Coordinates of C-alpha atoms in Angstrom, one line a residue:
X27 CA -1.5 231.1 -76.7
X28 CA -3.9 231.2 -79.3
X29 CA -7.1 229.4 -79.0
X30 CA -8.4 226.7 -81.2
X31 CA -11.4 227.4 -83.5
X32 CA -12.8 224.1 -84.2
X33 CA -15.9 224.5 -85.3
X34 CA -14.7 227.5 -87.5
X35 CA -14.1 226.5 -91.0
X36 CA -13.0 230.0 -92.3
X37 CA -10.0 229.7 -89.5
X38 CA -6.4 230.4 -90.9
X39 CA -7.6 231.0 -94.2
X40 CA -6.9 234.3 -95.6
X41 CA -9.7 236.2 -97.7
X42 CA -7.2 236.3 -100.5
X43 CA -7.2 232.8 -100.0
X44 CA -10.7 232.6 -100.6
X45 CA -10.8 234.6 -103.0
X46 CA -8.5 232.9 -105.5
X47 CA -10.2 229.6 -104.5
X48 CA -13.7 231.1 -105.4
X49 CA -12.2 232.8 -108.8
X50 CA -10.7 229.6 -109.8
X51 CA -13.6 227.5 -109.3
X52 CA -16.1 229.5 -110.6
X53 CA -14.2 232.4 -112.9
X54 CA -15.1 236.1 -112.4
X55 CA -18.2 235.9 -114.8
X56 CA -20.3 233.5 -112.9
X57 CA -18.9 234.5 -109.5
X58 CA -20.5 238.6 -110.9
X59 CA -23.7 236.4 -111.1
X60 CA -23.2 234.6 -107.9
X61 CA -22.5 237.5 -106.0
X62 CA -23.7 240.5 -107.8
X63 CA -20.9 243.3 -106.8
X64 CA -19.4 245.9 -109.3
X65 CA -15.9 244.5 -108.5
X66 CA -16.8 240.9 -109.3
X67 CA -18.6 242.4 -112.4
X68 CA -16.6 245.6 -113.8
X69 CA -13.0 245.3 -114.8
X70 CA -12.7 242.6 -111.3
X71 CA -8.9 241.8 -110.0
X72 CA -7.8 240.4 -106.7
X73 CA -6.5 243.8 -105.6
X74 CA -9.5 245.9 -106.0
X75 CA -12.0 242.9 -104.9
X76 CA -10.2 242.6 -101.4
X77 CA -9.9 246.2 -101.1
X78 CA -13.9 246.3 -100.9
X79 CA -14.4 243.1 -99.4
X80 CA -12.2 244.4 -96.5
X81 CA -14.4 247.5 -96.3
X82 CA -17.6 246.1 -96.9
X83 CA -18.6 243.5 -94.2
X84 CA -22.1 242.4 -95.7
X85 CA -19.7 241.7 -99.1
X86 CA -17.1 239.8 -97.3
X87 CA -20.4 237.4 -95.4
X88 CA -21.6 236.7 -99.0
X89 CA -18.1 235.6 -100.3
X90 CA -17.0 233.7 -97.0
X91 CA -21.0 231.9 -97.3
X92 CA -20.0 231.0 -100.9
X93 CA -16.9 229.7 -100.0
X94 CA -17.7 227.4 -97.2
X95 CA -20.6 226.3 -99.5
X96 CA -18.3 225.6 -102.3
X97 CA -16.0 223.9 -99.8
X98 CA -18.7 221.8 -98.5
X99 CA -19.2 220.4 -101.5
X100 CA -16.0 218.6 -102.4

């Protein structure tokens, strides 16, 4: 059985999910200046932002931080 996560509120969400979320909240511009990463910046798509994200694990902290912030504040 899979265990409960509680007091995790990235759990069950998918970083394409939070991805999307960010980009349609804040747009890729300002999420460039949020987060200052050449795929957020440069020619920026889903695809090639969660292909780094994936790879990069200091990237992925900085987006999932932004997220729960942005969540937090609903």
């Amino acid at each position: 059985m899979p265990e409960s996560q509680p007091n995790n509120p990235l759990h069950g969400i998918t970083l394409e999910t939070i991805l999307c979320e960010l980009v349609a909240h804040y747009g890729w511009e300002n999420l460039g200046d949020r987060i200052p990463i050449r795929c957020f910046q440069f020619d920026p798509s889903i695809k090639s932002s969660l292909t780094f994200l994936r790879k990069t694990p200091w990237a992925r902290q900085k987006v999932e931080e932004l997220y729960i912030r942005m969540v937090s504040r609903r």
